[in-house]
Each structure stands twice: as C-alpha cells, then as structure tokens.
Tab-separated table of C-alpha atoms in Angstrom:
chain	number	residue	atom	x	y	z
A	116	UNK	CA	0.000	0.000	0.000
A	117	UNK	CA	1.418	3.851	-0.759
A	118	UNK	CA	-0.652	6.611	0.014
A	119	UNK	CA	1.702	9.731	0.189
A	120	UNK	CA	3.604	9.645	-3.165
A	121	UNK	CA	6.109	12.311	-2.158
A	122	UNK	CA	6.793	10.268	1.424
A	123	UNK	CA	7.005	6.502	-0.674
A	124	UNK	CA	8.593	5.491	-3.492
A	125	UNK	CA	6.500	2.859	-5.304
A	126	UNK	CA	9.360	1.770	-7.639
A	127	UNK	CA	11.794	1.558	-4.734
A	128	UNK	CA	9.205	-0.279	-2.875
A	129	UNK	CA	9.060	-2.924	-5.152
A	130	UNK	CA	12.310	-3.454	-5.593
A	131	UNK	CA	12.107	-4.084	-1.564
A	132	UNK	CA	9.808	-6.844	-2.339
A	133	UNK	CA	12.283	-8.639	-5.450
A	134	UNK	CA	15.513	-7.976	-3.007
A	135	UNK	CA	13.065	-10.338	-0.494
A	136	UNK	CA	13.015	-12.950	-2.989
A	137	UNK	CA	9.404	-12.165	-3.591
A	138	UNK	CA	7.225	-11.765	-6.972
A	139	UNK	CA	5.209	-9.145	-6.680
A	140	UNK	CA	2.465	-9.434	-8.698
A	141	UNK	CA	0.306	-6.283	-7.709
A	142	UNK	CA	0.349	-2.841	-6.318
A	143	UNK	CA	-2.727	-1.752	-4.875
A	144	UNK	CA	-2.619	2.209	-4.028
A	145	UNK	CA	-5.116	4.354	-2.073
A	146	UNK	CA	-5.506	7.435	-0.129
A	147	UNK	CA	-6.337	8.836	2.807
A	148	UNK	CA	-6.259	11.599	5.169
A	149	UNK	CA	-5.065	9.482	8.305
A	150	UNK	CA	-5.090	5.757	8.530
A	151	UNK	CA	-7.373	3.799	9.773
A	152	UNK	CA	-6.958	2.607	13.674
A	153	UNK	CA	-7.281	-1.050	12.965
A	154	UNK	CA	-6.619	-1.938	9.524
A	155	UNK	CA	-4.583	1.288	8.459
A	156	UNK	CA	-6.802	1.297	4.733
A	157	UNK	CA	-10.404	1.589	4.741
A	158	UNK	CA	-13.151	-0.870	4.380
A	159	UNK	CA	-13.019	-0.653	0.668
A	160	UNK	CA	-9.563	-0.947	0.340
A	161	UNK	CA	-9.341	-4.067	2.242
A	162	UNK	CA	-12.088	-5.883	0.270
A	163	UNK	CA	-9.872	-4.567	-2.628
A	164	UNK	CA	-7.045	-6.629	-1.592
A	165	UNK	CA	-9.141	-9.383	-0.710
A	166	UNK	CA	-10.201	-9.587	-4.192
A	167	UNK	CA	-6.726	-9.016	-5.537
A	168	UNK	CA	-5.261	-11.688	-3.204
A	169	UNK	CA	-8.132	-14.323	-4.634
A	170	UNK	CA	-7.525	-13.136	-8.315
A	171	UNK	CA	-3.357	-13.738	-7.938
A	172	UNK	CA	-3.559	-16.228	-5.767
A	173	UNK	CA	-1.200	-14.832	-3.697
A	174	UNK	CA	0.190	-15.581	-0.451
A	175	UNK	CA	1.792	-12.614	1.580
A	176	UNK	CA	0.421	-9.096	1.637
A	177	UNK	CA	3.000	-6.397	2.259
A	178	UNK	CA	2.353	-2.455	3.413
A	179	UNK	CA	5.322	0.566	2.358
A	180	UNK	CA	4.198	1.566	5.670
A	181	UNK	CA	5.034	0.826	9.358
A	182	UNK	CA	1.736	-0.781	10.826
A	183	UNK	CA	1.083	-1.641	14.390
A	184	UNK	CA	0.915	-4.392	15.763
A	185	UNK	CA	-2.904	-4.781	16.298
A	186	UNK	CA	-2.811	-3.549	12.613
A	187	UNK	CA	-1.178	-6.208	11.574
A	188	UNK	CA	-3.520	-9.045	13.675
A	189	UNK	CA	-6.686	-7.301	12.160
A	190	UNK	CA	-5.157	-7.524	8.646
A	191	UNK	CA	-4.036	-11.112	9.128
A	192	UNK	CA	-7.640	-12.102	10.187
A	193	UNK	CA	-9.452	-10.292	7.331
A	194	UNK	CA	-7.249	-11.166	4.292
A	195	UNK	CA	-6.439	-14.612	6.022
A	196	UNK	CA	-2.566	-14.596	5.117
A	197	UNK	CA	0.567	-13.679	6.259
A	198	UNK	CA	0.594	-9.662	6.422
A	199	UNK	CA	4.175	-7.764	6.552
A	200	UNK	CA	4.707	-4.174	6.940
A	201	UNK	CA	8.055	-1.969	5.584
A	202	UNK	CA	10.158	-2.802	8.453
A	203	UNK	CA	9.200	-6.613	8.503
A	204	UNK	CA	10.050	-6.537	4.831
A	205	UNK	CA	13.769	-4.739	5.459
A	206	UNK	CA	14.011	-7.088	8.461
A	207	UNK	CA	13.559	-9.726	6.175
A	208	UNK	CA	16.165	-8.959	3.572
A	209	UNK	CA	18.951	-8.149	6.368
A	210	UNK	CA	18.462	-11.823	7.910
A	211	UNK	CA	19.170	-12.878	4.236
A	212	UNK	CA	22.448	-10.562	3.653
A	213	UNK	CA	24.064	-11.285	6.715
A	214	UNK	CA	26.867	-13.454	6.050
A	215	UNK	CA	29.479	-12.107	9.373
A	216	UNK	CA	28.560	-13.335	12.821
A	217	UNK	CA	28.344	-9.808	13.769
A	218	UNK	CA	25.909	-8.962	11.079
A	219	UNK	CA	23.751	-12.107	12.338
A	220	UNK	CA	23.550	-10.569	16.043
A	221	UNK	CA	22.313	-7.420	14.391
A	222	UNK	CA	20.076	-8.656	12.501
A	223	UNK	CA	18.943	-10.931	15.036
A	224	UNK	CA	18.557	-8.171	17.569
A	225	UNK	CA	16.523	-5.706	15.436
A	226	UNK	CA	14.406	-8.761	14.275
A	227	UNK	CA	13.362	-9.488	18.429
A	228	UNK	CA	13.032	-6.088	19.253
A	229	UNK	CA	10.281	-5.589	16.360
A	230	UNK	CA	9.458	-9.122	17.468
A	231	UNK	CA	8.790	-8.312	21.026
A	232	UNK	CA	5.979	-5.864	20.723
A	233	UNK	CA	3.461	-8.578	18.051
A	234	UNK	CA	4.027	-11.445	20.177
A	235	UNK	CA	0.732	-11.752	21.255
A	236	UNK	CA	-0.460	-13.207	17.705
A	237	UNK	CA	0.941	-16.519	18.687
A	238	UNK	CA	-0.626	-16.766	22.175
A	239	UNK	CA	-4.960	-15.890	21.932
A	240	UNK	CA	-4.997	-18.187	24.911
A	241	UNK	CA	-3.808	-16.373	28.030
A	242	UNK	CA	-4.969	-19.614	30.193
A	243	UNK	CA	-2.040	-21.512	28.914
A	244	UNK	CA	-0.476	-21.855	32.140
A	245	UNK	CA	2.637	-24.089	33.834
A	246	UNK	CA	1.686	-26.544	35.955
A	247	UNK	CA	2.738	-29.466	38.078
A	248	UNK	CA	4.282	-30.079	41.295
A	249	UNK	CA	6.138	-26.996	42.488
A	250	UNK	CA	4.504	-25.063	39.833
A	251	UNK	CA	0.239	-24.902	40.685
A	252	UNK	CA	-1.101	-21.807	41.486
A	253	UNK	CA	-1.257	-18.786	39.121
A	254	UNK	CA	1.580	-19.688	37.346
A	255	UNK	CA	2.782	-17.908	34.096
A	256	UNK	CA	0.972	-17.654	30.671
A	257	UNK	CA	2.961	-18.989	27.958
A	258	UNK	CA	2.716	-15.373	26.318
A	259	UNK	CA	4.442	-14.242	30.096
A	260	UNK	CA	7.002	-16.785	29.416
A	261	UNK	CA	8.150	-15.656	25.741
A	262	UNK	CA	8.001	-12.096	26.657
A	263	UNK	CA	10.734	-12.866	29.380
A	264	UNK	CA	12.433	-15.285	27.670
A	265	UNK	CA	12.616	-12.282	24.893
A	266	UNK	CA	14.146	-10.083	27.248
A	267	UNK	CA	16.734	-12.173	28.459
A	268	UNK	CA	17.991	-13.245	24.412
A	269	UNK	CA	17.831	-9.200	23.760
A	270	UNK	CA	20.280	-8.360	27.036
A	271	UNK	CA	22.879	-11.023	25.745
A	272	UNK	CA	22.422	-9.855	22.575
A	273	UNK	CA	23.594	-6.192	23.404
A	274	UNK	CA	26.110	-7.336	25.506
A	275	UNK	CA	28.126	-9.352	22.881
A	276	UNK	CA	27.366	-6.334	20.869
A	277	UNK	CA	28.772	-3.953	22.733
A	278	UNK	CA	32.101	-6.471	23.110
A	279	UNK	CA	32.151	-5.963	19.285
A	280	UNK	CA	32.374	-2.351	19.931
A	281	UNK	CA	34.970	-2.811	22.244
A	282	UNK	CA	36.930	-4.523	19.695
A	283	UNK	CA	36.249	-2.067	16.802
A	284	UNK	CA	37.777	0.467	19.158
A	285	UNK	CA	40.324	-1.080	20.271
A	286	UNK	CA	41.676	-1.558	16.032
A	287	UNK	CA	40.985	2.207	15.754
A	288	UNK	CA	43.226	3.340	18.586
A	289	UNK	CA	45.534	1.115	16.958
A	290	UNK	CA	45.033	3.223	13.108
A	291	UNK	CA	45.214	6.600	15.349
A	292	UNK	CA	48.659	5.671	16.800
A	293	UNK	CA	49.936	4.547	13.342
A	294	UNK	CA	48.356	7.462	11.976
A	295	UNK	CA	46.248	5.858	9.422
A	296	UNK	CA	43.538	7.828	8.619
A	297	UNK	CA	40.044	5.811	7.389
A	298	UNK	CA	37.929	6.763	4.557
A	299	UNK	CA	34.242	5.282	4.978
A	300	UNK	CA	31.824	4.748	2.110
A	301	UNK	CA	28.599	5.605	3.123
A	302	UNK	CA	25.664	6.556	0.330
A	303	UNK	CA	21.576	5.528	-0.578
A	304	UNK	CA	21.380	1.563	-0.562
A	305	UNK	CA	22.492	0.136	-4.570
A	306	UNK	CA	24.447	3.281	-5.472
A	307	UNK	CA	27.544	1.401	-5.951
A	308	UNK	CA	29.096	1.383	-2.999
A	309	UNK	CA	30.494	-2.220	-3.427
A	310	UNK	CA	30.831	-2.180	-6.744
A	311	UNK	CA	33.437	1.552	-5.942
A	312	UNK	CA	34.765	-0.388	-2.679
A	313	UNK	CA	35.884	-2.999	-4.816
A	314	UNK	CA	37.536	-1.454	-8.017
A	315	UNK	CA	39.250	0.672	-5.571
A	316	UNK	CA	40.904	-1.551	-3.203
A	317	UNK	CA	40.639	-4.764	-5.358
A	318	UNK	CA	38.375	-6.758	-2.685
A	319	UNK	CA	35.876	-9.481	-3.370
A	320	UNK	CA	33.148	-7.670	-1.335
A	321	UNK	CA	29.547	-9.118	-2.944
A	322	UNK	CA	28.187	-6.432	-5.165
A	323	UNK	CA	24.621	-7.154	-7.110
A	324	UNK	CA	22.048	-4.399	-8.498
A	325	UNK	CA	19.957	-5.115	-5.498
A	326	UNK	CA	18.706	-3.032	-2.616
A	327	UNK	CA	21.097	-3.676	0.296
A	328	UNK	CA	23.335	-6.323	-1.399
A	329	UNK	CA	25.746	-5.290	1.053
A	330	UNK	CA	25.196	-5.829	5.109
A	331	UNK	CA	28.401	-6.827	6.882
A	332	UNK	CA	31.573	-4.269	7.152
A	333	UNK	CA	34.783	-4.756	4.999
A	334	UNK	CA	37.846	-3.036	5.925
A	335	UNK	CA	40.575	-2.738	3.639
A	336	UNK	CA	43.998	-1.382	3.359
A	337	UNK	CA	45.232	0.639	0.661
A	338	UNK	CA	48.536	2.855	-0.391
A	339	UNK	CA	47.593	6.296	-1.199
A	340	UNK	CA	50.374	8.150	-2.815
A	341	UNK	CA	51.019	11.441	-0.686
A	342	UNK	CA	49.190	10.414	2.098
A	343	UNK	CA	50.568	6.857	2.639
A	344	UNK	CA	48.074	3.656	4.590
A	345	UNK	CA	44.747	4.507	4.330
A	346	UNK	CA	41.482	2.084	5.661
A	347	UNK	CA	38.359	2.092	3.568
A	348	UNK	CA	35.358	1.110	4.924
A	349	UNK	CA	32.356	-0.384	2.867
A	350	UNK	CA	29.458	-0.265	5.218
A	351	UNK	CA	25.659	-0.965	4.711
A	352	UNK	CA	23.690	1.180	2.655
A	353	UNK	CA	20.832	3.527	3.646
A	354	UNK	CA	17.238	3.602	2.909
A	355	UNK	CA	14.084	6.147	3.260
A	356	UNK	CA	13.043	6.208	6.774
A	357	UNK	CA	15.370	3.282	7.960
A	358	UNK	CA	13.801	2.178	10.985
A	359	UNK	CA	15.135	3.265	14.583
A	360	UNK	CA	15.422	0.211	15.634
A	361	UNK	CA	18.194	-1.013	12.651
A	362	UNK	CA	19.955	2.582	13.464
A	363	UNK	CA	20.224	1.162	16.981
A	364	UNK	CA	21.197	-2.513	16.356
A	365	UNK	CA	24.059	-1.293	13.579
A	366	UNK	CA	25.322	1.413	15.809
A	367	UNK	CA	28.657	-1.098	16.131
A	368	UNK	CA	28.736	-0.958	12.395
A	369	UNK	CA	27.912	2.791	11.418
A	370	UNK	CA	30.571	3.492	14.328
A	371	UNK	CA	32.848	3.159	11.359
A	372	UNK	CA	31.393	6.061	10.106
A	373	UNK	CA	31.017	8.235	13.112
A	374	UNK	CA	35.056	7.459	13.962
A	375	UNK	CA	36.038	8.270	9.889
A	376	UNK	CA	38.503	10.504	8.774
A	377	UNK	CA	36.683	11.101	5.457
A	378	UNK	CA	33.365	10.234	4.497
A	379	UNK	CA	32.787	8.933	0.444
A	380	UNK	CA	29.250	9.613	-0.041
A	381	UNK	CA	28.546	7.397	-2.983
A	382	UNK	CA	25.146	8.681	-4.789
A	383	UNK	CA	23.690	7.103	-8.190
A	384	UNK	CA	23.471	9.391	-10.596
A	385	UNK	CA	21.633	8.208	-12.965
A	386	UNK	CA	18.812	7.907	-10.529
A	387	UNK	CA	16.265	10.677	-11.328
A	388	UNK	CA	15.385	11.056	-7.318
A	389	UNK	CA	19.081	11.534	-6.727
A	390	UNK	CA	18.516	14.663	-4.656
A	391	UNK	CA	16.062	12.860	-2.225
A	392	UNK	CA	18.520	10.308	-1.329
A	393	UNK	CA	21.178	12.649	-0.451
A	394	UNK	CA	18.912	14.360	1.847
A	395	UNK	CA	17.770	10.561	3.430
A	396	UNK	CA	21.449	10.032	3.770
A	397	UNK	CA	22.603	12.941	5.711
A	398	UNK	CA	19.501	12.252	7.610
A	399	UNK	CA	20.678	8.701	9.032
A	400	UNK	CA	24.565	10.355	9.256
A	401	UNK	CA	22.926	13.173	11.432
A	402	UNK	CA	20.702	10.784	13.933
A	403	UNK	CA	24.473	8.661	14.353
A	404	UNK	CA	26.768	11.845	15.247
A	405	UNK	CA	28.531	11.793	11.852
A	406	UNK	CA	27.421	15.180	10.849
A	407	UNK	CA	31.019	16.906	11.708
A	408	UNK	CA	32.981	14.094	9.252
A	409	UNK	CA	34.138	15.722	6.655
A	410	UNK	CA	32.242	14.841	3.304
A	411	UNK	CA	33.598	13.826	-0.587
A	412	UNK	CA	30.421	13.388	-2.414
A	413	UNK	CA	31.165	10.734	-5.540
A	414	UNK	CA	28.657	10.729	-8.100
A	415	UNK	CA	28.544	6.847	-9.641
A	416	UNK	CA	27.474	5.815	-12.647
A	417	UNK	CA	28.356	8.215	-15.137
A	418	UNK	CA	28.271	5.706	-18.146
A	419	UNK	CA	24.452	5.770	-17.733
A	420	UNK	CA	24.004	9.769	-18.107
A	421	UNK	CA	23.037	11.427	-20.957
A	422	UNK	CA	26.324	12.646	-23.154
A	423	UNK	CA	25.582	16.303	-22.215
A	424	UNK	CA	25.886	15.270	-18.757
A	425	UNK	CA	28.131	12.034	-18.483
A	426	UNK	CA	32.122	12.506	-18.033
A	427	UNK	CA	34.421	12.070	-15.176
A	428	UNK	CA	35.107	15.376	-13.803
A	429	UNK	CA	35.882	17.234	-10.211
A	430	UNK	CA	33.822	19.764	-9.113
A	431	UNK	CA	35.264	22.128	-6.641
A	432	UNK	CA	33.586	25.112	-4.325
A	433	UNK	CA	34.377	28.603	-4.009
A	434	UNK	CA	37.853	27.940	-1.999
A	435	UNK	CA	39.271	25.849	-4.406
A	436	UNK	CA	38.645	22.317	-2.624
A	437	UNK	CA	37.175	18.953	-4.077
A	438	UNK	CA	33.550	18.417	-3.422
A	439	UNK	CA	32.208	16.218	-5.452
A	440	UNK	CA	34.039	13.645	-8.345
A	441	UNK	CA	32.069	12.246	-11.507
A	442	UNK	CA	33.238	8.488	-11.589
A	443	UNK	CA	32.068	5.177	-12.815
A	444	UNK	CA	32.767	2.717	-10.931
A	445	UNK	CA	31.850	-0.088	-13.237
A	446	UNK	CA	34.322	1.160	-15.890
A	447	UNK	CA	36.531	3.026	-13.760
A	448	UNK	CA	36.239	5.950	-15.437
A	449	UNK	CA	37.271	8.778	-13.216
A	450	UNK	CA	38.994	6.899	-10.772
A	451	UNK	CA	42.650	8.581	-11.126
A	452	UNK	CA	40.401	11.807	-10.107
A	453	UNK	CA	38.780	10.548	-7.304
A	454	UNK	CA	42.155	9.372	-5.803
A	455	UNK	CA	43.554	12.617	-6.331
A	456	UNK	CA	40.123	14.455	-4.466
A	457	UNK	CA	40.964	11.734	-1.414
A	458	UNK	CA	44.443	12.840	-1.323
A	459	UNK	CA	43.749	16.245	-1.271
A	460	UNK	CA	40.798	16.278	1.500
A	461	UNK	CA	42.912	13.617	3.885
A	462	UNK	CA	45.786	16.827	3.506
A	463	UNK	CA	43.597	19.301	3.751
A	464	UNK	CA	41.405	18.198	6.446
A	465	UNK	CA	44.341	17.944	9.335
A	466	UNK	CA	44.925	20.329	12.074
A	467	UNK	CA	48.580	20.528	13.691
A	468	UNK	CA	49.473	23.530	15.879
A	469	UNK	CA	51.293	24.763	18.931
A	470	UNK	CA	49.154	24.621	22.506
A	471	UNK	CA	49.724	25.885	25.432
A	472	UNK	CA	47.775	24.155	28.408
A	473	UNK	CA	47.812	25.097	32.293
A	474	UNK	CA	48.037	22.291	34.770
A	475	UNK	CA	44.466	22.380	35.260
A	476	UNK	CA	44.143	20.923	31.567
A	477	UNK	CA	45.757	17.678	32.118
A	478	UNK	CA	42.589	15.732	31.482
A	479	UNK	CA	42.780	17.460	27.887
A	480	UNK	CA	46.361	16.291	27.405
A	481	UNK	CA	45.813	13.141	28.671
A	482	UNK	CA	42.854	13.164	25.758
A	483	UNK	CA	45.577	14.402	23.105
A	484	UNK	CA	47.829	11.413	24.093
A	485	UNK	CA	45.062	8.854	24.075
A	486	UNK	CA	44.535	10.111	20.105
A	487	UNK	CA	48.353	9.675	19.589
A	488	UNK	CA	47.966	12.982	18.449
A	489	UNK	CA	50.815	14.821	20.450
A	490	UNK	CA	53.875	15.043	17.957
A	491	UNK	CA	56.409	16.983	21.224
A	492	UNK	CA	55.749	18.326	24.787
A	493	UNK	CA	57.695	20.709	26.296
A	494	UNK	CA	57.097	23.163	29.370
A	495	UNK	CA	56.886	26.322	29.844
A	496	UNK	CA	58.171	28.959	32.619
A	497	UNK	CA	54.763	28.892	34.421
A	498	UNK	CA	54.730	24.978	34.085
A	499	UNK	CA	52.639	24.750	31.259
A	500	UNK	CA	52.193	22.284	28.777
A	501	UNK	CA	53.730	23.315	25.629
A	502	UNK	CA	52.749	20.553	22.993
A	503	UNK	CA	52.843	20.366	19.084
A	504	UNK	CA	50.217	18.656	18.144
A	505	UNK	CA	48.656	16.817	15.117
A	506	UNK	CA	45.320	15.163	14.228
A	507	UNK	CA	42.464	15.082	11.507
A	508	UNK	CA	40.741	18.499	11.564
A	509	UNK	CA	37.054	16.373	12.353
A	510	UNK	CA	38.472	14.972	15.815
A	511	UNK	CA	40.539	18.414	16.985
A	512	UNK	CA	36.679	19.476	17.032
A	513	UNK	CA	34.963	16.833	18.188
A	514	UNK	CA	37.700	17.066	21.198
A	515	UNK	CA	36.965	20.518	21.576
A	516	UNK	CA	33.598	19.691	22.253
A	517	UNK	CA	33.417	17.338	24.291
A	518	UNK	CA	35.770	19.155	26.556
A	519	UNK	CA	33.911	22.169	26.245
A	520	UNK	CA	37.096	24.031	25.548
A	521	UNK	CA	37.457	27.689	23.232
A	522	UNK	CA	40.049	26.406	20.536
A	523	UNK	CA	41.198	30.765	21.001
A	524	UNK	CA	41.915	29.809	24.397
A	525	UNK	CA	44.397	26.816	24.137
A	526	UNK	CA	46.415	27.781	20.724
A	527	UNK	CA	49.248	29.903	20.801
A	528	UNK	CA	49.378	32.771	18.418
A	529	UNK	CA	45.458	32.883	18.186
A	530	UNK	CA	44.901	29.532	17.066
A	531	UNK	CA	44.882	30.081	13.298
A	532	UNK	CA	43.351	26.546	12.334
A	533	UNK	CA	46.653	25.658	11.060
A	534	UNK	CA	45.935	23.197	8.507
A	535	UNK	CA	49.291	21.026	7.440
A	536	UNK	CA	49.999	18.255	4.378
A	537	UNK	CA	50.242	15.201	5.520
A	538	UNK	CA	53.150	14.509	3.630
C-alpha cells in the first residue's frame, strides 16, 4: 500500500519486495487523510485486496508503511494470510544478507526487538499456564514466558554487541597511533558502494544491483600516494526512513562512520530522485553523530548519463577544494580523479598547531595522548604544557567539544586553524 507519493517510493518499494526474494504481482494504491486505527486502509480498500489476493492467488500481503501491531492481527484475520509491513520486509532482507557473525547478532537483535511488541499473535490463549508439582497456582501464561524469555535473548544480545564495539575500538586506537587515517563509504542503498569499494581496493566484497546487497563491514587497506596507509570502509547502505530500531542494532557498524577521517558519499546518478537520497542520507549520518565528518560526495554511474551530462570530472567550491568527483565505478572511469580528491581532503582536512595548556588541563592532554595525536611536549616557565600537536581536523573538534574548551583559548598565536599536508 502507498498513500503519500512524495513520502514513498512505489518503484523503490518494489524493488524491496524482489531484493526479499518475492514476486510481486500487484500494487494496490489508495488514499487517505489518516489511517485507519485497525486496519490502516479503509473498508473498501481491504475488500480490494481481498479480491486481488483471490484473483493472484497470492500468499503474503505487504504495506510501504510501518503498521502496528494490532494492525497487523486485524489484517491477518481479514485477508487470512501472512501480512508484513516496511520494516518486517527490510528485516527480512537483512536476515538474508548477513553473512558475518556480527551482522547475524544485528540482525537478530533488530528482528526481536520488532518481534517483542506482536508477540501476542501466537498466544490468543492467556490460560495456557505451567503446571505441576512446584509449579500450581497462578503460574505464568505462555505469552508471560516468551516475553521474558525475549528479554533475556535481547540483554545477551547487546552485551556481545557492545564487546564488538569494544573490539572495533580497540583496532581504531591502533590506526590513530599509526596514523592511518580511514575513509568510509557511506551513500543511498544500490548506489555502488560495493561495486566503488571494490575497483578501488581490489576486494571481493559481494556487489549485485539489489537493494542492500551489502550488510556486513569490509575493511581494507590501501597505499595512497602522498598520504601513505589509508582504511576504507564499505558499510551498509541507507534507505528512506530506515527504521530506529536497525539505526540502533548497527550502531557497532555505522561506528565506522562516526570514527572516519573522510566520508565517500557514494550517490547514483543516474537515478532521477538523486537529490532525495542525499537528503535521506545525511539524515541517518545526522541521527548517528557523523554530521562533523568531513564529506567527498562521488557521483557513480556516469556511463548511464546522458552525453551532455556524463564525463568524469571534479567539481570544486568557491575555496578551491574537491567536493564532489564524476566516476564510474563499473568502468573506472574517473577513478585517477577521485584518488587525487581523497588525497587532497585527507591533507587538507588535518589540524597541527602549537598549545599551550595550564596544569588544570591535564585531562585534555591526557585526551591528546590517548589520540596519539601529540607530535612533542615541552614546558613552559609557568609549568605549562607546551605541545605540538597533530590530528584530523574532524576529531581536533569533536575534542573541543566534548571538553567544552574555546580552541582561542588553548592555541598559541590565536589559534589560526593551522591546517598542514600530511606529507
């Protein structure tokens, strides 16, 4: 069902459906001012689906919307068949992507969560008590029972999670004392991502024309000339109004983006709704943090554009500095640019200066030598920290903030935003 044509995409939504392994074979569209309470659609509508379920003979019924879960119940009894909504369907295709056993406790943790709230489907009989010796009396219902057993799968769940985290941490302390900055390609799901990830660091990472073909995180290691290691990061693609609750259960995964040096963000071009998918994007980097990252925007798939428009080129703003790169990553056209736009932003983007900190700001050098970002440290006559320091230009501020510290107040010689090559 679609209702609000500028909120849903009916092409995109079928090609939800085919990414599910599921034919669709019709799409029924209505509208309305609000939704209905208990079915969502009117009446009318659902006798039209009824009718269109009888004539297909089809088997599943699935909504572009999020329905509730007494929604869903009412819709199940009416129509008589299984009835999914948008994030069952997404749900659905993520427990088919995920190949890592990380990606599998996501997926698996998202899946209860949305689980947890329609479990009463499965129980309509509340009497369904234990029993036997040492367990007459009230007892628990079954539906009691699964809630709690629920709970207790979810809690392990986010613990092993969060030792994931742990362990993604711990190998980015290790890149910030070796200096290695990380690039992370981030962009609308099937804008090439892979496909990009792959022709530029020659990995094997599965790449399809499918939405979300790609689920787990790949790191990879590649030699940038002027800048030296760099780690890209292929990472799962986003989607109009991705649900909260697969923001929450990838937060160990998008944490590569929140902690990158540079952000690629990989859009189609060729796709006429372009525009709206950059906006979705920045949305989902926005509600994880990432919004300070600095940003190379990569427009893919040149060698479907018109000839007026098609050709690698770099675009660059008002200051002089890369923005956005032309490229096709299927026929690597553009490429050689796109490495020389990374160079130049990983150079650009750094901040190394002279700071001079009272004893009462030891917390803030002890921050500075946790980032591996102090390069000497002297003292001054007062006893003042006197360090040279270097680090990407997106964590100087993030530090800044967290500390709640005036950059004017630390730098020596007004803190001029020094920016250096790393070189």
């Amino acid at each position: 069902m679609t209702d609000e044509k500028d909120r849903e995409d009916p092409r995109e939504f079928t090609e939800l459906v085919v990414s599910a392994g599921v034919e669709p074979v019709v799409l029924v569209t209505g509208s309305r001012r609000a939704p209905s309470p208990g079915t969502y659609v009117g009446e009318g509508k659902v006798d039209e689906i009824r009718e269109a379920l009888q004539l297909h003979e089809a088997d599943v019924v699935i909504f572009n919307h999020t329905l509730s879960p007494s929604q869903e119940r009412n819709l199940e009894r009416e129509l008589k068949c299984r009835v999914l909504d948008r994030i069952g369907l997404i749900l659905d295709i993520f427990a088919q992507r995920a190949r890592t056993h990380e990606g599998k406790l996501q997926v698996e943790l998202a899946q209860l969560e949305h689980l947890s709230t329609r479990l009463v489907r499965g129980w309509t009989h509340l009497e369904r008590q234990k029993g036997g010796i040492g367990l007459r009396g009230p007892g628990e219902t079954q539906l009691e029972t699964d809630r709690r057993l629920l709970r207790e799968r979810i809690k392990t769940l986010n613990k092993r999670l969060e030792k994931v985290r742990r362990q993604r941490e711990q190998g980015r302390r290790a890149r910030r004392r070796a200096d290695v900055p990380t690039v992370s390609l981030v962009g609308y799901t099937n804008a090439g991502k892979s496909t990009l990830f792959n022709t530029l660091t020659s990995a094997q990472v599965y790449a399809a024309n499918q939405l979300f073909a790609t689920l787990d995180p790949t790191l990879r290691r590649l030699e940038i000339e002027g800048v030296g290691p760099v780690i890209f990061a292929d990472t799962v693609g986003f989607i109009r109004h991705l649900p909260h609750k697969l923001v929450d259960a990838f937060r160990a995964t998008l944490e590569e983006t929140v902690n990158a040096t540079l952000l690629l963000h990989v859009v189609d071009a060729a796709d006429p709704r372009r525009r709206e998918n950059i906006e979705q994007v920045e949305l989902v980097i926005d509600e994880i943090d990432a919004d300070e990252v600095p940003v190379l925007l990569v427009y893919n798939k040149v060698d479907l554009l018109d000839e007026d428009d098609a050709g690698p080129r770099v675009d660059r703003d008002e200051h002089g500095r890369a923005w956005r790169v032309w490229v096709s990553a299927k026929t690597g056209a553009g490429l050689d640019l796109l490495a020389e736009a990374i160079r130049e932003r990983l150079a650009v983007d750094t901040f190394e200066g002279w700071l001079r900190l009272p004893a009462s700001m030891a917390r803030f050098r002890a921050r500075l030598h946790e980032a591996q970002a102090i390069l000497t440290e002297n003292y001054g006559e007062q006893g003042e920290f006197l360090l040279h320091v270097r680090l990407p230009l997106a964590d100087w501020n993030a530090l800044l903030r967290q500390q709640q510290i005036q950059a004017e107040s630390v730098c020596l010689n007004g803190c001029p935003q020094q920016v250096s090559n790393l070189d």
